[in-house]
mmCIF file of C-alpha atoms in Angstrom:
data_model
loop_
_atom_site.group_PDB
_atom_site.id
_atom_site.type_symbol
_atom_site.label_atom_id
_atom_site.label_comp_id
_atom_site.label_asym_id
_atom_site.label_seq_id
_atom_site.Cartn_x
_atom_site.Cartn_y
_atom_site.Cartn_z
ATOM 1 C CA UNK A 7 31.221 -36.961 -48.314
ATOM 2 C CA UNK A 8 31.386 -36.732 -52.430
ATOM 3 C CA UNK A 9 34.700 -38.940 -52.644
ATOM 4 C CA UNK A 10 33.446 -41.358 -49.773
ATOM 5 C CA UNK A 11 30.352 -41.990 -52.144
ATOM 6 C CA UNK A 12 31.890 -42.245 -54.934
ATOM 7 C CA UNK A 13 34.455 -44.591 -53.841
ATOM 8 C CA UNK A 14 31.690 -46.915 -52.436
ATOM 9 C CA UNK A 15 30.111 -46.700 -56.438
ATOM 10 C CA UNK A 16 33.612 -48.069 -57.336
ATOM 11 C CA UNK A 17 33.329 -50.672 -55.109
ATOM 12 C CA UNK A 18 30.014 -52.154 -55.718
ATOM 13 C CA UNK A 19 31.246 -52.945 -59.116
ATOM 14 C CA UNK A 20 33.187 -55.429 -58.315
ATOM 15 C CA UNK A 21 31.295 -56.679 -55.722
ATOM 16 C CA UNK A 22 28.250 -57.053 -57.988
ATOM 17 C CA UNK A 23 30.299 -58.548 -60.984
ATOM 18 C CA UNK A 24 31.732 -60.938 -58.279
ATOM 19 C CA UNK A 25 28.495 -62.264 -57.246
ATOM 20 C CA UNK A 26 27.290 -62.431 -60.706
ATOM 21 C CA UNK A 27 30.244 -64.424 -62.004
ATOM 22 C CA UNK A 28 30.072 -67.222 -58.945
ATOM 23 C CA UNK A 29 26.044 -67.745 -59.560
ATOM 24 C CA UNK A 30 26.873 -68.349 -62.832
ATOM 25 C CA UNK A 31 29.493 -70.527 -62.851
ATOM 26 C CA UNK A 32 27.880 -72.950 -59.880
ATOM 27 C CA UNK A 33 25.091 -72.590 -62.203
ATOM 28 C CA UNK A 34 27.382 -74.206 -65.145
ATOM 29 C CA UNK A 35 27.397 -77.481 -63.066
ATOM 30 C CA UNK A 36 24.052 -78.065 -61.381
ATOM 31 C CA UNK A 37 22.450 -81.220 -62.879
ATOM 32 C CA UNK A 38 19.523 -81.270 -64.980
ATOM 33 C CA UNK A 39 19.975 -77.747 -67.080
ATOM 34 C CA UNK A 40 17.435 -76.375 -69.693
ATOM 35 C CA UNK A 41 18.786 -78.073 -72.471
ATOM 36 C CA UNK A 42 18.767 -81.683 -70.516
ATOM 37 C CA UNK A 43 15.662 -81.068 -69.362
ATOM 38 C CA UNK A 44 14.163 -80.638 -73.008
ATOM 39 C CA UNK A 45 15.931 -83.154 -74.311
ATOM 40 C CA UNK A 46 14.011 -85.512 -71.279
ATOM 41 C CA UNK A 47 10.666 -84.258 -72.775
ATOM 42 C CA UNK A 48 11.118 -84.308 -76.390
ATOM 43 C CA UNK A 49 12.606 -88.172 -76.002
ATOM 44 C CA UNK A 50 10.522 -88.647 -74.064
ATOM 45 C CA UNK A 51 12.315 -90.166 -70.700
ATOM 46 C CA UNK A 52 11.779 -90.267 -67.088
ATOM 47 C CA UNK A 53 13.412 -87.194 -65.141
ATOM 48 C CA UNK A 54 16.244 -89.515 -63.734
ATOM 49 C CA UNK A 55 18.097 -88.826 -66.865
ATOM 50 C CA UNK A 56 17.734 -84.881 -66.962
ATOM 51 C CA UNK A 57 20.195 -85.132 -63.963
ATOM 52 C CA UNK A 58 22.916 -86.879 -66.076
ATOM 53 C CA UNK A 59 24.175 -83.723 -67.544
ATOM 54 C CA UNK A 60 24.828 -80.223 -65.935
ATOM 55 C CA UNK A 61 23.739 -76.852 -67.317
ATOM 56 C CA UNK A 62 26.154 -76.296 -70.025
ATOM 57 C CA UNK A 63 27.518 -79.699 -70.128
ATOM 58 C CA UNK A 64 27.151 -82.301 -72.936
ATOM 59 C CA UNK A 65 23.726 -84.186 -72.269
ATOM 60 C CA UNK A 66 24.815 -87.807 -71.204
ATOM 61 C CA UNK A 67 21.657 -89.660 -71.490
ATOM 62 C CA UNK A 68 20.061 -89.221 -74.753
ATOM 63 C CA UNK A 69 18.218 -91.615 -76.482
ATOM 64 C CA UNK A 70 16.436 -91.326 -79.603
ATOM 65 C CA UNK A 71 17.632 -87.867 -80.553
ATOM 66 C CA UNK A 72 19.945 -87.266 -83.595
ATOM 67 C CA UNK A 73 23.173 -84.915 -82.580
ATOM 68 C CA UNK A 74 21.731 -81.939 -84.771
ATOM 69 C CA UNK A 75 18.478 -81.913 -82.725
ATOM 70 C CA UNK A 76 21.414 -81.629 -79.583
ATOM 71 C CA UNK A 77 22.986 -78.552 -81.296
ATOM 72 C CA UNK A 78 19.717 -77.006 -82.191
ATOM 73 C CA UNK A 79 18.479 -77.307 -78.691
ATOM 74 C CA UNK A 80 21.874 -75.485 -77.183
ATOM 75 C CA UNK A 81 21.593 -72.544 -79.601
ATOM 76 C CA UNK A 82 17.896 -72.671 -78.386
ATOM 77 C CA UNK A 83 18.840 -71.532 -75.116
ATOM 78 C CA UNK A 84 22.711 -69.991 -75.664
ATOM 79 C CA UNK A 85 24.653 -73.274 -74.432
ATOM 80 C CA UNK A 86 26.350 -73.529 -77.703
ATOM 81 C CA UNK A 87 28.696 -70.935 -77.200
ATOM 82 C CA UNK A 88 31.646 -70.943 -74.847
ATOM 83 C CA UNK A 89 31.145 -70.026 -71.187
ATOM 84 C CA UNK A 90 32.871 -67.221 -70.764
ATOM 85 C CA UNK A 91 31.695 -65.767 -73.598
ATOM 86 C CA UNK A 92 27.921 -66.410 -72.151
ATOM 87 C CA UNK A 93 28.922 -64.718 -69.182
ATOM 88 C CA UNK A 94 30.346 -61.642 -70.787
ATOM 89 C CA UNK A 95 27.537 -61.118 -72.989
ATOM 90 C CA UNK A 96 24.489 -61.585 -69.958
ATOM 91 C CA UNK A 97 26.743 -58.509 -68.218
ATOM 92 C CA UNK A 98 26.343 -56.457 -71.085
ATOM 93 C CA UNK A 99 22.867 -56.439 -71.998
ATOM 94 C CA UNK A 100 22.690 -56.599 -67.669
ATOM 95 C CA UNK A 101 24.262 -52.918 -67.906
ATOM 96 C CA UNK A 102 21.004 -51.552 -70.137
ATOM 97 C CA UNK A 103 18.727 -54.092 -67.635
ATOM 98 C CA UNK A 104 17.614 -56.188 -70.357
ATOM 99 C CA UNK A 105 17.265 -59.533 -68.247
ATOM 100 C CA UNK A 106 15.833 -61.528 -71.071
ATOM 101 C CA UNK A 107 12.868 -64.179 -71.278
ATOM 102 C CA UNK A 108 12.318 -66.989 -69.026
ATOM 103 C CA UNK A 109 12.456 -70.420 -70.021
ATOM 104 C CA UNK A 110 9.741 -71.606 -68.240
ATOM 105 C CA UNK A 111 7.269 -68.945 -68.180
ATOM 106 C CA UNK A 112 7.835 -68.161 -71.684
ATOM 107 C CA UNK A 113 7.647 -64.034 -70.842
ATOM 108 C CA UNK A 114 10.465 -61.470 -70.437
ATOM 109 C CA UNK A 115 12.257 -61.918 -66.576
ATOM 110 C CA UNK A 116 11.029 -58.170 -66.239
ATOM 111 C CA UNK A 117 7.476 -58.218 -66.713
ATOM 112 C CA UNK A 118 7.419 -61.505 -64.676
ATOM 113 C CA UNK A 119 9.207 -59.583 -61.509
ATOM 114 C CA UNK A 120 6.831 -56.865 -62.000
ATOM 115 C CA UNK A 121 3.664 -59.041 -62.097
ATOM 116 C CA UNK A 122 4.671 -60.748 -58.973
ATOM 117 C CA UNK A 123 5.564 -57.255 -56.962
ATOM 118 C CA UNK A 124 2.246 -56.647 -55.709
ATOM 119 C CA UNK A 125 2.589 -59.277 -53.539
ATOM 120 C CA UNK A 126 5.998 -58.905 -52.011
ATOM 121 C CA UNK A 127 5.338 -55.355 -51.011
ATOM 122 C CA UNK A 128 2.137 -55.907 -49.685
ATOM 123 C CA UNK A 129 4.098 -58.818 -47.113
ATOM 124 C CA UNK A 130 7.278 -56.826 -46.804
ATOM 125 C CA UNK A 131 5.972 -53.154 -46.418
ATOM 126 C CA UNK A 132 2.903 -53.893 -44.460
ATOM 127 C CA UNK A 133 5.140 -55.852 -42.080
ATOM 128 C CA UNK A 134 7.927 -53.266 -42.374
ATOM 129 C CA UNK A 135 5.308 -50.208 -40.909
ATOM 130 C CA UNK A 136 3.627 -52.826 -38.277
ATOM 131 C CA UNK A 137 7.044 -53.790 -36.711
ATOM 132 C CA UNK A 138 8.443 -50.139 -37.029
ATOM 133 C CA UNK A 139 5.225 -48.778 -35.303
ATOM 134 C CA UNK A 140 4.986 -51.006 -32.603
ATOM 135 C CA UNK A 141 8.648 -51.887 -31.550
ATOM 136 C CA UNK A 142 10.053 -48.526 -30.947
ATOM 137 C CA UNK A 143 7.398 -47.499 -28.464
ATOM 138 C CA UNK A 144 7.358 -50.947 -26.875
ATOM 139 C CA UNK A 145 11.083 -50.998 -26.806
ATOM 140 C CA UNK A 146 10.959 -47.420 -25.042
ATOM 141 C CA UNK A 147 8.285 -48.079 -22.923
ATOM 142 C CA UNK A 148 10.196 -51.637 -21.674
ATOM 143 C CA UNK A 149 13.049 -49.579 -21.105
ATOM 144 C CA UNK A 150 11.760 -47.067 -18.897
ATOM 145 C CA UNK A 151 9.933 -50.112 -17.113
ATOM 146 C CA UNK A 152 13.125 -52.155 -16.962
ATOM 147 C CA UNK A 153 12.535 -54.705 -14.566
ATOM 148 C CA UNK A 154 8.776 -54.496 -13.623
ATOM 149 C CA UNK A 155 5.938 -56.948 -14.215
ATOM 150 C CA UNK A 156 5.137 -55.215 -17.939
ATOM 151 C CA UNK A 157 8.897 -55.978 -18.971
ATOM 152 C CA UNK A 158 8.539 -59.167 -17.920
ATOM 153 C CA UNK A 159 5.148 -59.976 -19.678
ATOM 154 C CA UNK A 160 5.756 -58.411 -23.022
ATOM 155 C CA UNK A 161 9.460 -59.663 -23.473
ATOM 156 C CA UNK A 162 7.559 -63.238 -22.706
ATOM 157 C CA UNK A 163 5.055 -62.217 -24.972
ATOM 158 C CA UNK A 164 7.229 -61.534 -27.734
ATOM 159 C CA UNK A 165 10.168 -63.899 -27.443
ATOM 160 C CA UNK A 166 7.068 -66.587 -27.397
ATOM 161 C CA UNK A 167 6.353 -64.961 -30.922
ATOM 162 C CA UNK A 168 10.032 -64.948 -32.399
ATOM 163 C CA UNK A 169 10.224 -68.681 -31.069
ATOM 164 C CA UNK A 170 7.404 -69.706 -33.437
ATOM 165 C CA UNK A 171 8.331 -70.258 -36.935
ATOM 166 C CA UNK A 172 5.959 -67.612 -39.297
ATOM 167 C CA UNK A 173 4.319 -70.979 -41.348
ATOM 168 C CA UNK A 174 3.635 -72.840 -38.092
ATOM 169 C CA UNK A 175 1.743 -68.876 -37.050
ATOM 170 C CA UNK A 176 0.248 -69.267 -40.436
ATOM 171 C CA UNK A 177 -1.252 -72.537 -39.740
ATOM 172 C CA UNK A 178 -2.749 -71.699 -36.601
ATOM 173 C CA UNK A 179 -3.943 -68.708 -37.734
ATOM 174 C CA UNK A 180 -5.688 -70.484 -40.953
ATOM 175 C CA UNK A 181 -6.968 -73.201 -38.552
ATOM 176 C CA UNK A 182 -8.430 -70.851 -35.682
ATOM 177 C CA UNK A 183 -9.991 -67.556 -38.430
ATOM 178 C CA UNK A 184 -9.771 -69.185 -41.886
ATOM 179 C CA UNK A 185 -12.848 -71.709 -41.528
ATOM 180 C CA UNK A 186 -9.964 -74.497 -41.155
ATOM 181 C CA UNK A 187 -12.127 -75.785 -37.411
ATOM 182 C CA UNK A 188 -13.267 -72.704 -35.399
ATOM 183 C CA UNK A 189 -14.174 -69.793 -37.163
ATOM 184 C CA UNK A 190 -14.182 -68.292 -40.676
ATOM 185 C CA UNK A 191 -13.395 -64.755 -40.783
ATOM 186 C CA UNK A 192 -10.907 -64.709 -43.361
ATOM 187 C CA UNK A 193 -9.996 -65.062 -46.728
ATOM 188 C CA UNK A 194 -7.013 -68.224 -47.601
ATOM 189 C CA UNK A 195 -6.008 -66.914 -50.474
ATOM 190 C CA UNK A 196 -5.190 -64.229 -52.944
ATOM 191 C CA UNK A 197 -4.854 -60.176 -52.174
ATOM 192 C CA UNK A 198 -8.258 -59.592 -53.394
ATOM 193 C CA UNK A 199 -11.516 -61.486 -53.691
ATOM 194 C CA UNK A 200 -12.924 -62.500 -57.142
ATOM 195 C CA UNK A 201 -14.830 -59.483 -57.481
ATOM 196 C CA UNK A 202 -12.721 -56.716 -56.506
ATOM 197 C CA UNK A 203 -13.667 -55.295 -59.829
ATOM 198 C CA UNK A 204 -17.043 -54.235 -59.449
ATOM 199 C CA UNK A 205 -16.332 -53.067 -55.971
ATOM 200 C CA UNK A 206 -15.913 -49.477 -55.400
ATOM 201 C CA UNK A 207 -13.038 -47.842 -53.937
ATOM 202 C CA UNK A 208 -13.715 -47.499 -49.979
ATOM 203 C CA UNK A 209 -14.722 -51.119 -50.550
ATOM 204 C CA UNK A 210 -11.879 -52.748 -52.650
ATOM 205 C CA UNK A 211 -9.601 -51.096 -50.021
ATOM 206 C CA UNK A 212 -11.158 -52.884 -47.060
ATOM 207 C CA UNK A 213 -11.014 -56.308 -49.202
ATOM 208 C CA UNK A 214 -7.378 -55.899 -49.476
ATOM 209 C CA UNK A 215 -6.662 -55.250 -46.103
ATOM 210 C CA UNK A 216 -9.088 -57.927 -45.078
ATOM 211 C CA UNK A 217 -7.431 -60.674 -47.169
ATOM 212 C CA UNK A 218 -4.062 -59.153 -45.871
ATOM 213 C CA UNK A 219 -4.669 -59.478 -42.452
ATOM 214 C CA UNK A 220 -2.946 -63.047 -41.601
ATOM 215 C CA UNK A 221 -0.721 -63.390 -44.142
ATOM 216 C CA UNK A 222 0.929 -60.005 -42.515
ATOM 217 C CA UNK A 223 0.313 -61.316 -39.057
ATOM 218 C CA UNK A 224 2.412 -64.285 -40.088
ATOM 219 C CA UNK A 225 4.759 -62.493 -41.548
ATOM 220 C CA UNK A 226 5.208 -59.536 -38.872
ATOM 221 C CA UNK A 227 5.008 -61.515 -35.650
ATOM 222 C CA UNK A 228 8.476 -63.128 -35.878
ATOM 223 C CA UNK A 229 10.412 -59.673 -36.570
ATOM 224 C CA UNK A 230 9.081 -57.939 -33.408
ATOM 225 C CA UNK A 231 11.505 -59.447 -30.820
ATOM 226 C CA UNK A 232 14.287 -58.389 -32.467
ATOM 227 C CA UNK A 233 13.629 -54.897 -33.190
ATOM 228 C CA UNK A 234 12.009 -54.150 -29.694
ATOM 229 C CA UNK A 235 14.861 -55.694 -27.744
ATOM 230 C CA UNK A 236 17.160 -53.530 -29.863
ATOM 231 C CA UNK A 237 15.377 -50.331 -29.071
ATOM 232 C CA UNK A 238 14.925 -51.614 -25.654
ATOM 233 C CA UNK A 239 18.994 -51.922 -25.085
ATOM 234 C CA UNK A 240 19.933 -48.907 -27.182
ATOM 235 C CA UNK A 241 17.386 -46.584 -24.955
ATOM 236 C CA UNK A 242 18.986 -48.972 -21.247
ATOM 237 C CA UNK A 243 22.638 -47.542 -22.485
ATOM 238 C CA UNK A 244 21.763 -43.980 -22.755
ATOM 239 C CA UNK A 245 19.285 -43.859 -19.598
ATOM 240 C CA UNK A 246 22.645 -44.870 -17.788
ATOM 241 C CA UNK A 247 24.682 -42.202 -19.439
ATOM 242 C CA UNK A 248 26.092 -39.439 -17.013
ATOM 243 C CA UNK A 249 24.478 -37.060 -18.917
ATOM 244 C CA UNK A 250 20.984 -38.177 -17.805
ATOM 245 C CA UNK A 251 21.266 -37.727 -14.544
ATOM 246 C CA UNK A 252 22.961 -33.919 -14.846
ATOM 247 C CA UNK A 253 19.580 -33.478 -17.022
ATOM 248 C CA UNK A 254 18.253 -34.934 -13.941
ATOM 249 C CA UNK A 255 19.718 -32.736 -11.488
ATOM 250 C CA UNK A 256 18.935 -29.794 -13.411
ATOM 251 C CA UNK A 257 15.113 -30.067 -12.737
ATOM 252 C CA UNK A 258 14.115 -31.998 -16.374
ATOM 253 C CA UNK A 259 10.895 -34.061 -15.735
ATOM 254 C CA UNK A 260 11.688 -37.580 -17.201
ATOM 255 C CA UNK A 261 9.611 -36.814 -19.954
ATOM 256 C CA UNK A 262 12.207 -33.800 -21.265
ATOM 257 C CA UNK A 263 15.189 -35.949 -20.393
ATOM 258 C CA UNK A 264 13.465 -39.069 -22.285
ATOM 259 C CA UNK A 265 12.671 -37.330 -25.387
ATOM 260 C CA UNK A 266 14.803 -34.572 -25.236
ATOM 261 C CA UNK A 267 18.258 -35.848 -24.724
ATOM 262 C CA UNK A 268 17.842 -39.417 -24.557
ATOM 263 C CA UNK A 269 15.694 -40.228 -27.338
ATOM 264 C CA UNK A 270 17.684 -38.476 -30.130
ATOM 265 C CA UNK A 271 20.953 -40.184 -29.308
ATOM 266 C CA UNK A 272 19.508 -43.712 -28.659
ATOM 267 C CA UNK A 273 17.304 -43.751 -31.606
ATOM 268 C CA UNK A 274 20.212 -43.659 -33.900
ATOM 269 C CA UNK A 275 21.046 -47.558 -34.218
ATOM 270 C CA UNK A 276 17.390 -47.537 -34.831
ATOM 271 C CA UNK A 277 16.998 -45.093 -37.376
ATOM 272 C CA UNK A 278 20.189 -45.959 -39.478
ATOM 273 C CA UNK A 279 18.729 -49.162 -40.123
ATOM 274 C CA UNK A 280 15.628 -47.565 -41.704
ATOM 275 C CA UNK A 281 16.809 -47.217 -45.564
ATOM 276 C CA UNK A 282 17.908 -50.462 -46.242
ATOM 277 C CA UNK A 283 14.892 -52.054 -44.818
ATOM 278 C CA UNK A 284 12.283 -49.928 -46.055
ATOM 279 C CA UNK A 285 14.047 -50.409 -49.935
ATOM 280 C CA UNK A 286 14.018 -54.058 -49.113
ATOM 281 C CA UNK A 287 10.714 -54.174 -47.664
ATOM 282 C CA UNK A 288 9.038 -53.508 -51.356
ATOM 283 C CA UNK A 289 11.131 -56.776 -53.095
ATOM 284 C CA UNK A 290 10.490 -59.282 -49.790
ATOM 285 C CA UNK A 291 9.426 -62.531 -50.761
ATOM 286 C CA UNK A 292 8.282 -65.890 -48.289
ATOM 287 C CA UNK A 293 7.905 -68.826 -50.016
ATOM 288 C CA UNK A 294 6.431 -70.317 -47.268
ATOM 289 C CA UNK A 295 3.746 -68.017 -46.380
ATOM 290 C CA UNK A 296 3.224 -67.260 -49.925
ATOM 291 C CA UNK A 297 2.492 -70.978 -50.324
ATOM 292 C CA UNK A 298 -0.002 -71.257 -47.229
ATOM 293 C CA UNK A 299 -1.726 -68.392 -48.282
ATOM 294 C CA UNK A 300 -2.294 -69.255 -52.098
ATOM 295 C CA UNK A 301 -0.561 -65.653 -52.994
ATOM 296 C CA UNK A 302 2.166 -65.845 -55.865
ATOM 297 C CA UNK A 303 4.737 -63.550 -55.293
ATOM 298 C CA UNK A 304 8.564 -62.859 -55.057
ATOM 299 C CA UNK A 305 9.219 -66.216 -53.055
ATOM 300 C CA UNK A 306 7.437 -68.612 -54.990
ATOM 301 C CA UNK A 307 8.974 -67.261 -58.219
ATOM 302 C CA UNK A 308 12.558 -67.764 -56.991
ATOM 303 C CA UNK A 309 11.824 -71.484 -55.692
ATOM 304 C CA UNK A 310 10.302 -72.451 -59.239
ATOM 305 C CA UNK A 311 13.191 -70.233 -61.341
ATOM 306 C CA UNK A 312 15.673 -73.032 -58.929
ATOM 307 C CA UNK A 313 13.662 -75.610 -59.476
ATOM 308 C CA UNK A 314 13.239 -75.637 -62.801
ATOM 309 C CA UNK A 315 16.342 -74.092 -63.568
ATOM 310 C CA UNK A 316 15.027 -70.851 -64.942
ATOM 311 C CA UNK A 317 18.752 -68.840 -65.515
ATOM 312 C CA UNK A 318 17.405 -66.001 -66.640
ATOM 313 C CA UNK A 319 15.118 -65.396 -63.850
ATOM 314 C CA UNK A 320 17.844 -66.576 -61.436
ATOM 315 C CA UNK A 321 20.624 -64.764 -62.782
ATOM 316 C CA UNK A 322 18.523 -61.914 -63.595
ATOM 317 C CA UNK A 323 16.566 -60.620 -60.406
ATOM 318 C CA UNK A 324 19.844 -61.844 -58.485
ATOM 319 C CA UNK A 325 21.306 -58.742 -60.291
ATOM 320 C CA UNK A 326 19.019 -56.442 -59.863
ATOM 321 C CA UNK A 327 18.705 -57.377 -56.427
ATOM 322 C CA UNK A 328 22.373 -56.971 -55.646
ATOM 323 C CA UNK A 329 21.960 -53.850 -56.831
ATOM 324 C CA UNK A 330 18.882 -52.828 -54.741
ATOM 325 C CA UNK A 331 21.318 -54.273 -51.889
ATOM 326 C CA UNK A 332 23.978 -52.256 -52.561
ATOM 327 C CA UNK A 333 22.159 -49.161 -52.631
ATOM 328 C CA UNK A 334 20.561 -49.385 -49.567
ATOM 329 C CA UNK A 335 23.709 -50.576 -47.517
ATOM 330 C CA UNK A 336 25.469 -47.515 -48.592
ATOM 331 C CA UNK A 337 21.931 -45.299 -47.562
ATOM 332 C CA UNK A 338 22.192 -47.167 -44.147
ATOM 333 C CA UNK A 339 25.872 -45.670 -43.987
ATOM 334 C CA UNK A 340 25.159 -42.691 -44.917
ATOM 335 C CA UNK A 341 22.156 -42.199 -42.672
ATOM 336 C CA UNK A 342 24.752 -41.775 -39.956
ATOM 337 C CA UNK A 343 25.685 -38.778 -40.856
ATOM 338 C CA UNK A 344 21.852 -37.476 -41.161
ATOM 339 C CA UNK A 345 21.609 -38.573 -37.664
ATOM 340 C CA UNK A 346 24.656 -38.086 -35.850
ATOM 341 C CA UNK A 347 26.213 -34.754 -37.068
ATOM 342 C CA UNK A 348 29.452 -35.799 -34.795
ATOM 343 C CA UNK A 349 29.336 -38.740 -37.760
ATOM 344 C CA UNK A 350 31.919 -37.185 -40.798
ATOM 345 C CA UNK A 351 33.368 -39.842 -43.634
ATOM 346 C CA UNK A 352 35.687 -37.148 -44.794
ATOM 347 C CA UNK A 353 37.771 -38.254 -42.170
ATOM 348 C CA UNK A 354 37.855 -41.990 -43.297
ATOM 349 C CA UNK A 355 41.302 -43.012 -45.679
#
């Protein structure tokens, strides 16, 4: 188990510097980089021009600004040096997490991921526990039902959900319980109302999970096809198992068989899952239901970094994030072996 890990560490470094180095090198040649953009201000010029140049190329459509105002703009933001040497030098302050300081924002990429973390977890994990908590029961509960009139009305149910995209649910939602026609029960925007402050703590809890409400149900209603279906069709195989019906034949009610012998070995697909999504849950972000909802989180921070060609932000939490992603792929493996003792990666060359 040891050597299987540690040959997996080895292997996310290249994997991480290899993602690192293609960002920044399509990043080299998108139009309309820092510098251009600056220059576009400071001259003066409509935004066509900012799109003449690309990130670390020479600026193409200057006018009115004197070559050493050019130079002092790219040692502003680190174009003046050679590419590779750029790239090289990002890695290593990378390796002690020092992402540096946004160009837009004007505040270090850290404190800027941090500020905006509230609101990805509260999406991702909140949706994470609501889709965990209902879609394994439903899925076991369709699967013992296979067939009858409940199957039939949930999987409608649900597949009707999945089919609806989470900003049209968002709309709908806002229209029908956010005062947009019928009725106005809850909050459009923000995680907590303006005076959360002065509220006290059984109170300020309730707030949050009021204004939380449909951004979640947005967010949550989409994921539950998936994840039931699967637990529906891993608990189908094992039901059908020969081993079932010797439980069967031995006297087991179909409660012992179900949770006894079946649920243990069909839970597993389920369960291995569980690590990476639950360490991805806390760093989800939806631009889209961010945006409906007025809440500023993960999502809305990568579209603007893009859009405004923020590098550091761009380059930065796509590191970090690799890593996070590397991590919990190799928990997801290993969570085989927590769950299936028959599992062994000592075995693997």
């Amino acid at each position: 188990m040891s050597s299987y890990i540690l040959k997996r560490f080895f292997l996310m470094i290249p994997t991480l510097i290899g993602v690192m180095l293609i960002t920044f090198v399509v990043t080299q040649f998108v139009p309309g980089g820092p510098v251009e953009r600056m220059m576009t201000q400071l001259a003066g010029s409509g935004g066509g021009e900012a799109a003449a140049g690309g990130g670390s190329g020479l600026y193409q459509g200057k006018k009115g600004l004197d070559q050493d105002r050019v130079e002092q703009l790219k040692k502003l933001y680190g174009f003046d040096k050679p590419p590779l040497t750029r790239f090289f030098s990002m890695m290593s302050s990378y390796l002690v997490f020092d992402f540096g300081e946004s160009y837009y924002h004007r505040k270090s990429v850290a404190q800027l991921v941090i500020s905006k973390l509230p609101v990805s977890m509260s999406l991702g994990l909140w949706s994470f526990i609501i889709v965990y908590s209902t879609c394994i029961p439903l899925g076991i509960a369709k699967a013992v039902r296979d067939g009858s009139r409940f199957d039939t009305l949930t999987s409608t149910a649900i597949l009707i959900g999945y089919a609806i995209p989470g900003f049209v649910l968002g709309i709908v939602l806002i229209v029908l319980f956010g005062g947009g026609s019928f009725w106005n029960i809850f909050p459009l925007r923000g995680l907590v109302s303006d005076n959360w402050a002065e509220l006290d703590l059984l109170h300020k809890i309730l707030d949050y999970l009021w204004h939380m409400v449909l951004p979640i149900t947005a967010s949550a209603v989409g994921s539950l096809a998936v994840m039931t279906l699967l637990t529906k069709n891993s608990f189908l195989e094992e039901i059908r198992k020969q081993y079932v019906m010797t439980a069967r034949a031995k006297g087991l009610s179909e409660q012992q068989v179900l949770y006894k012998h079946v649920f243990r070995n069909a839970i597993i697909p389920i369960i291995t899952g569980f690590p990476g999504t639950f360490i991805a849950s806390f760093f989800t972000g939806s631009l889209l239901i961010e945006t409906i909802f007025s809440l500023d989180g993960m999502g809305l921070l990568a579209y603007e970094s893009v859009l405004n060609r923020d590098y550091p932000v761009v380059l930065g939490t796509l590191y970090f994030f690799t890593i996070i992603g590397l991590i919990s792929r190799l928990l997801s493996d290993l969570s085989y072996v927590v769950v299936d003792p028959r599992i062994s990666f000592d075995k693997v060359q």
